[in-house]
Each structure stands twice: as C-alpha cells, then as structure tokens.
C-alpha cells in the first residue's frame, strides 16, 4: 500500500522536484502540492494523507503554525519537516513533537527513509540537523542566565519537570495546577532565560547538572 503524501514548500521548483521524486518512487502517492500554509491545511483536511512533508518557511503562515493547526484538529496526518530553516525554528519544531525532520542538504533516499519510519509510527530526526542545533545553543550560549538566580522555586520545579520530558498536562497534575498556569510558568521561564523552547531549556538544565 502506497504512503499518501501532501507536499508544502514556498518554492515551486522545490515542489516540482519533490513531486517528480515521489511520483517515480515505489510506495508513495502524492495527493496535493501547496506553496502556502492555508492551502496545505485544506489539502490535509481534504485528502487525509498519511504524511505531510513541509518546509518551516511557508507563504502567509509558517510551517510551525501549520503543524500546530493539524495537531489542534487532531488530524491523523504525521508531519515530516524538510527544511533549511534557522536553528530557532528547528528548536520550535522539535518542541512541537514533530516525528520526522530532514535537512534539505540530504539526498532523496534519506527523506524517503524518514517518511517510511514516521509512517511506521517511529520518530526519525536528522542527527546532523539536531546535533548542529544543540551544539549551537551551547556554543553561542543562547541561554545566558543561571536558573537558581533568576527563577522562582515553583519555576525551578517546572523547569526540572520539563527536562525530564513531562508534558504540560502531567506537570499540571503533579503540581495541582491548571495547564494554563503551567504554560504561564513556562512563558516566564523562557523570557527570563532568553530560551527558545523546551529542548534548549532541558539541555541547559542537564549541562549545568541541575536535573
């Protein structure tokens, strides 16, 4: 059975290339192509593909917003990010829990392998891309502040739970607070630490022996 795909990229030449690749590769079926997030979302809702392949930089809305909208609508389509986007956007995509991510400098068989793994229910993240992202966060010292000096006791607890991989709902249950309050704590933590997201926060906690 072929894996149904919707392709989203702001550049028509890239879309044509991806379309050509998957039309001529066994095991895949392209249902629609889109250069903007709104068209991509409509295509996902109409065709209900197994996998959406999307760039993070799209017309009118970002790929991040597109992925969030798919998650909010509880659609069964899995997102594979195929990108050349900046590190901050890659961090945000990881925080959203994307199941697949491939850098645009990788050959077509790597992208195909990623799609097949995600379709099988597995997570497949480009090791070079994620390693480069995490290394950049450390080398450039994206996070400048020391947690104990700037965070409240409650914020420290929330930050450590994030480093343990707990989702907002579980953190809220453990602390007997609402998810809204949990999100507010995280918002304050990110602002105080100049932190781009959960992955960077967890990395900072681990690298400083605070977990």
mmCIF file of C-alpha atoms in Angstrom:
data_model
loop_
_atom_site.group_PDB
_atom_site.id
_atom_site.type_symbol
_atom_site.label_atom_id
_atom_site.label_comp_id
_atom_site.label_asym_id
_atom_site.label_seq_id
_atom_site.Cartn_x
_atom_site.Cartn_y
_atom_site.Cartn_z
ATOM 1 C CA UNK A 1 0.000 0.000 0.000
ATOM 2 C CA UNK A 2 1.357 3.421 -1.016
ATOM 3 C CA UNK A 3 2.027 6.142 1.536
ATOM 4 C CA UNK A 4 -0.188 9.137 0.698
ATOM 5 C CA UNK A 5 1.628 12.498 0.777
ATOM 6 C CA UNK A 6 0.867 16.209 0.726
ATOM 7 C CA UNK A 7 3.841 18.427 -0.118
ATOM 8 C CA UNK A 8 4.280 22.009 1.125
ATOM 9 C CA UNK A 9 7.142 24.322 0.142
ATOM 10 C CA UNK A 10 7.188 28.027 -0.797
ATOM 11 C CA UNK A 11 9.392 27.412 -3.847
ATOM 12 C CA UNK A 12 7.644 25.916 -6.921
ATOM 13 C CA UNK A 13 10.939 24.493 -8.211
ATOM 14 C CA UNK A 14 11.410 22.527 -4.966
ATOM 15 C CA UNK A 15 7.806 21.333 -5.102
ATOM 16 C CA UNK A 16 8.261 20.173 -8.689
ATOM 17 C CA UNK A 17 11.399 18.313 -7.661
ATOM 18 C CA UNK A 18 9.702 16.575 -4.742
ATOM 19 C CA UNK A 19 6.691 15.728 -6.905
ATOM 20 C CA UNK A 20 8.931 14.185 -9.565
ATOM 21 C CA UNK A 21 10.848 12.184 -6.958
ATOM 22 C CA UNK A 22 7.822 10.644 -5.258
ATOM 23 C CA UNK A 23 5.818 10.109 -8.434
ATOM 24 C CA UNK A 24 8.660 7.945 -9.667
ATOM 25 C CA UNK A 25 9.413 6.148 -6.404
ATOM 26 C CA UNK A 26 7.565 2.956 -5.492
ATOM 27 C CA UNK A 27 5.482 3.075 -2.339
ATOM 28 C CA UNK A 28 4.439 6.735 -2.449
ATOM 29 C CA UNK A 29 1.429 8.645 -3.799
ATOM 30 C CA UNK A 30 1.360 12.476 -3.940
ATOM 31 C CA UNK A 31 -2.164 13.801 -3.363
ATOM 32 C CA UNK A 32 -1.511 17.553 -3.442
ATOM 33 C CA UNK A 33 1.166 20.271 -3.504
ATOM 34 C CA UNK A 34 0.994 23.698 -1.838
ATOM 35 C CA UNK A 35 3.188 26.773 -1.517
ATOM 36 C CA UNK A 36 1.327 28.265 1.446
ATOM 37 C CA UNK A 37 0.129 27.000 4.814
ATOM 38 C CA UNK A 38 -3.581 27.603 4.230
ATOM 39 C CA UNK A 39 -3.627 25.567 1.010
ATOM 40 C CA UNK A 40 -1.586 22.852 2.683
ATOM 41 C CA UNK A 41 -4.037 22.646 5.589
ATOM 42 C CA UNK A 42 -7.000 22.443 3.188
ATOM 43 C CA UNK A 43 -5.249 19.643 1.289
ATOM 44 C CA UNK A 44 -4.539 17.736 4.507
ATOM 45 C CA UNK A 45 -8.171 18.047 5.583
ATOM 46 C CA UNK A 46 -9.438 17.004 2.143
ATOM 47 C CA UNK A 47 -7.106 14.129 1.296
ATOM 48 C CA UNK A 48 -6.209 12.994 4.841
ATOM 49 C CA UNK A 49 -2.704 11.927 3.767
ATOM 50 C CA UNK A 50 -0.514 9.654 5.843
ATOM 51 C CA UNK A 51 2.311 12.205 5.856
ATOM 52 C CA UNK A 52 2.676 15.937 5.258
ATOM 53 C CA UNK A 53 6.126 16.978 4.048
ATOM 54 C CA UNK A 54 6.574 20.648 4.869
ATOM 55 C CA UNK A 55 9.161 23.384 4.945
ATOM 56 C CA UNK A 56 9.069 25.545 8.084
ATOM 57 C CA UNK A 57 9.100 28.710 5.974
ATOM 58 C CA UNK A 58 5.836 28.990 4.020
ATOM 59 C CA UNK A 59 3.761 31.752 2.479
ATOM 60 C CA UNK A 60 1.224 33.579 4.743
ATOM 61 C CA UNK A 61 1.874 31.329 7.763
ATOM 62 C CA UNK A 62 4.846 29.320 8.965
ATOM 63 C CA UNK A 63 5.123 25.566 8.819
ATOM 64 C CA UNK A 64 5.134 25.673 12.613
ATOM 65 C CA UNK A 65 1.645 27.196 12.616
ATOM 66 C CA UNK A 66 0.538 24.616 10.052
ATOM 67 C CA UNK A 67 1.751 21.754 12.261
ATOM 68 C CA UNK A 68 0.084 23.295 15.323
ATOM 69 C CA UNK A 69 -3.240 23.573 13.479
ATOM 70 C CA UNK A 70 -3.041 19.939 12.378
ATOM 71 C CA UNK A 71 -2.382 18.932 15.989
ATOM 72 C CA UNK A 72 -5.250 21.076 17.312
ATOM 73 C CA UNK A 73 -7.655 19.485 14.843
ATOM 74 C CA UNK A 74 -6.430 16.036 15.961
ATOM 75 C CA UNK A 75 -5.798 15.011 12.360
ATOM 76 C CA UNK A 76 -4.034 11.689 11.893
ATOM 77 C CA UNK A 77 -1.565 13.055 9.339
ATOM 78 C CA UNK A 78 2.054 12.897 10.520
ATOM 79 C CA UNK A 79 4.349 15.852 9.806
ATOM 80 C CA UNK A 80 7.816 15.471 8.312
ATOM 81 C CA UNK A 81 9.806 18.697 8.268
ATOM 82 C CA UNK A 82 12.076 19.062 5.223
ATOM 83 C CA UNK A 83 13.864 22.315 5.874
ATOM 84 C CA UNK A 84 16.726 24.703 5.562
ATOM 85 C CA UNK A 85 15.257 26.965 8.262
ATOM 86 C CA UNK A 86 17.103 28.733 11.061
ATOM 87 C CA UNK A 87 18.052 26.981 14.276
ATOM 88 C CA UNK A 88 15.411 28.767 16.369
ATOM 89 C CA UNK A 89 12.637 27.411 14.102
ATOM 90 C CA UNK A 90 14.153 23.924 14.215
ATOM 91 C CA UNK A 91 14.085 24.110 18.033
ATOM 92 C CA UNK A 92 10.437 25.105 17.955
ATOM 93 C CA UNK A 93 9.624 22.232 15.593
ATOM 94 C CA UNK A 94 11.292 19.781 17.970
ATOM 95 C CA UNK A 95 9.304 21.287 20.837
ATOM 96 C CA UNK A 96 6.103 20.680 18.862
ATOM 97 C CA UNK A 97 6.984 16.999 18.808
ATOM 98 C CA UNK A 98 7.394 16.549 15.052
ATOM 99 C CA UNK A 99 8.025 12.899 14.267
ATOM 100 C CA UNK A 100 10.294 13.443 11.298
ATOM 101 C CA UNK A 101 12.852 16.081 10.337
ATOM 102 C CA UNK A 102 15.342 16.149 7.469
ATOM 103 C CA UNK A 103 17.733 18.869 6.331
ATOM 104 C CA UNK A 104 17.465 19.960 2.698
ATOM 105 C CA UNK A 105 21.101 19.075 2.118
ATOM 106 C CA UNK A 106 20.312 15.365 2.469
ATOM 107 C CA UNK A 107 19.759 13.073 -0.563
ATOM 108 C CA UNK A 108 16.302 11.847 -1.559
ATOM 109 C CA UNK A 109 16.715 8.345 -0.131
ATOM 110 C CA UNK A 110 17.199 9.843 3.365
ATOM 111 C CA UNK A 111 13.931 11.776 3.073
ATOM 112 C CA UNK A 112 12.188 8.610 1.846
ATOM 113 C CA UNK A 113 13.601 6.651 4.788
ATOM 114 C CA UNK A 114 12.359 9.304 7.204
ATOM 115 C CA UNK A 115 8.842 9.216 5.721
ATOM 116 C CA UNK A 116 8.705 5.435 5.902
ATOM 117 C CA UNK A 117 9.837 5.441 9.540
ATOM 118 C CA UNK A 118 7.281 8.078 10.533
ATOM 119 C CA UNK A 119 4.552 6.183 8.669
ATOM 120 C CA UNK A 120 5.510 3.102 10.715
ATOM 121 C CA UNK A 121 4.961 5.075 13.931
ATOM 122 C CA UNK A 122 8.615 5.767 14.667
ATOM 123 C CA UNK A 123 10.450 9.040 15.248
ATOM 124 C CA UNK A 124 13.153 9.968 12.731
ATOM 125 C CA UNK A 125 15.167 13.145 13.315
ATOM 126 C CA UNK A 126 18.143 14.107 11.173
ATOM 127 C CA UNK A 127 21.079 13.562 13.538
ATOM 128 C CA UNK A 128 23.260 16.173 11.848
ATOM 129 C CA UNK A 129 20.498 18.782 12.000
ATOM 130 C CA UNK A 130 19.565 18.193 15.640
ATOM 131 C CA UNK A 131 23.203 17.899 16.751
ATOM 132 C CA UNK A 132 24.042 21.158 14.981
ATOM 133 C CA UNK A 133 21.075 22.810 16.677
ATOM 134 C CA UNK A 134 22.024 21.676 20.179
ATOM 135 C CA UNK A 135 25.711 22.451 19.638
ATOM 136 C CA UNK A 136 24.801 25.954 18.501
ATOM 137 C CA UNK A 137 22.726 26.501 21.624
ATOM 138 C CA UNK A 138 25.732 25.643 23.767
ATOM 139 C CA UNK A 139 28.464 27.340 21.719
ATOM 140 C CA UNK A 140 26.563 30.586 21.244
ATOM 141 C CA UNK A 141 25.277 30.495 24.815
ATOM 142 C CA UNK A 142 21.727 31.194 23.737
ATOM 143 C CA UNK A 143 20.750 30.887 27.380
ATOM 144 C CA UNK A 144 22.799 33.304 29.481
ATOM 145 C CA UNK A 145 21.249 33.202 32.924
ATOM 146 C CA UNK A 146 21.720 30.762 35.777
ATOM 147 C CA UNK A 147 18.435 29.115 36.729
ATOM 148 C CA UNK A 148 18.639 29.296 40.534
ATOM 149 C CA UNK A 149 19.474 33.019 40.392
ATOM 150 C CA UNK A 150 16.536 34.161 38.276
ATOM 151 C CA UNK A 151 13.744 31.579 38.643
ATOM 152 C CA UNK A 152 11.285 31.252 41.496
ATOM 153 C CA UNK A 153 11.133 27.971 43.400
ATOM 154 C CA UNK A 154 7.974 26.960 41.525
ATOM 155 C CA UNK A 155 9.539 27.842 38.173
ATOM 156 C CA UNK A 156 12.572 25.723 39.053
ATOM 157 C CA UNK A 157 10.304 22.745 39.717
ATOM 158 C CA UNK A 158 8.516 23.255 36.384
ATOM 159 C CA UNK A 159 11.837 23.626 34.544
ATOM 160 C CA UNK A 160 13.177 20.373 36.017
ATOM 161 C CA UNK A 161 9.976 18.526 35.069
ATOM 162 C CA UNK A 162 10.385 19.799 31.513
ATOM 163 C CA UNK A 163 13.941 18.411 31.483
ATOM 164 C CA UNK A 164 12.506 15.029 32.485
ATOM 165 C CA UNK A 165 10.283 15.081 29.414
ATOM 166 C CA UNK A 166 6.959 15.642 31.166
ATOM 167 C CA UNK A 167 4.219 17.283 29.041
ATOM 168 C CA UNK A 168 2.298 20.297 30.339
ATOM 169 C CA UNK A 169 -0.714 18.196 31.318
ATOM 170 C CA UNK A 170 1.370 15.886 33.516
ATOM 171 C CA UNK A 171 3.241 18.813 35.098
ATOM 172 C CA UNK A 172 -0.092 20.434 35.941
ATOM 173 C CA UNK A 173 -1.374 17.217 37.533
ATOM 174 C CA UNK A 174 1.773 16.750 39.596
ATOM 175 C CA UNK A 175 1.680 20.326 40.908
ATOM 176 C CA UNK A 176 -2.122 20.512 41.281
ATOM 177 C CA UNK A 177 -2.361 23.493 38.960
ATOM 178 C CA UNK A 178 -4.087 24.097 35.628
ATOM 179 C CA UNK A 179 -2.420 23.630 32.241
ATOM 180 C CA UNK A 180 -2.908 27.354 31.708
ATOM 181 C CA UNK A 181 -0.868 28.114 34.825
ATOM 182 C CA UNK A 182 1.802 25.653 33.658
ATOM 183 C CA UNK A 183 2.025 27.430 30.308
ATOM 184 C CA UNK A 184 2.291 30.775 32.097
ATOM 185 C CA UNK A 185 5.183 29.475 34.216
ATOM 186 C CA UNK A 186 6.936 28.246 31.064
ATOM 187 C CA UNK A 187 6.375 31.570 29.334
ATOM 188 C CA UNK A 188 8.061 33.358 32.248
ATOM 189 C CA UNK A 189 10.910 30.826 32.304
ATOM 190 C CA UNK A 190 11.593 31.249 28.582
ATOM 191 C CA UNK A 191 11.549 35.040 28.910
ATOM 192 C CA UNK A 192 13.850 35.121 31.935
ATOM 193 C CA UNK A 193 16.388 32.770 30.354
ATOM 194 C CA UNK A 194 16.135 34.034 26.773
ATOM 195 C CA UNK A 195 15.300 30.441 25.944
ATOM 196 C CA UNK A 196 13.812 29.343 22.577
ATOM 197 C CA UNK A 197 11.919 26.312 23.901
ATOM 198 C CA UNK A 198 11.721 23.078 25.875
ATOM 199 C CA UNK A 199 14.665 21.388 24.159
ATOM 200 C CA UNK A 200 17.034 24.263 24.890
ATOM 201 C CA UNK A 201 15.773 24.507 28.486
ATOM 202 C CA UNK A 202 16.276 20.776 29.086
ATOM 203 C CA UNK A 203 19.757 20.964 27.568
ATOM 204 C CA UNK A 204 20.714 23.872 29.822
ATOM 205 C CA UNK A 205 19.467 22.082 32.943
ATOM 206 C CA UNK A 206 21.354 18.903 32.040
ATOM 207 C CA UNK A 207 24.584 20.671 31.077
ATOM 208 C CA UNK A 208 24.632 22.505 34.412
ATOM 209 C CA UNK A 209 23.894 19.427 36.499
ATOM 210 C CA UNK A 210 20.579 20.795 37.723
ATOM 211 C CA UNK A 211 18.402 17.825 36.764
#
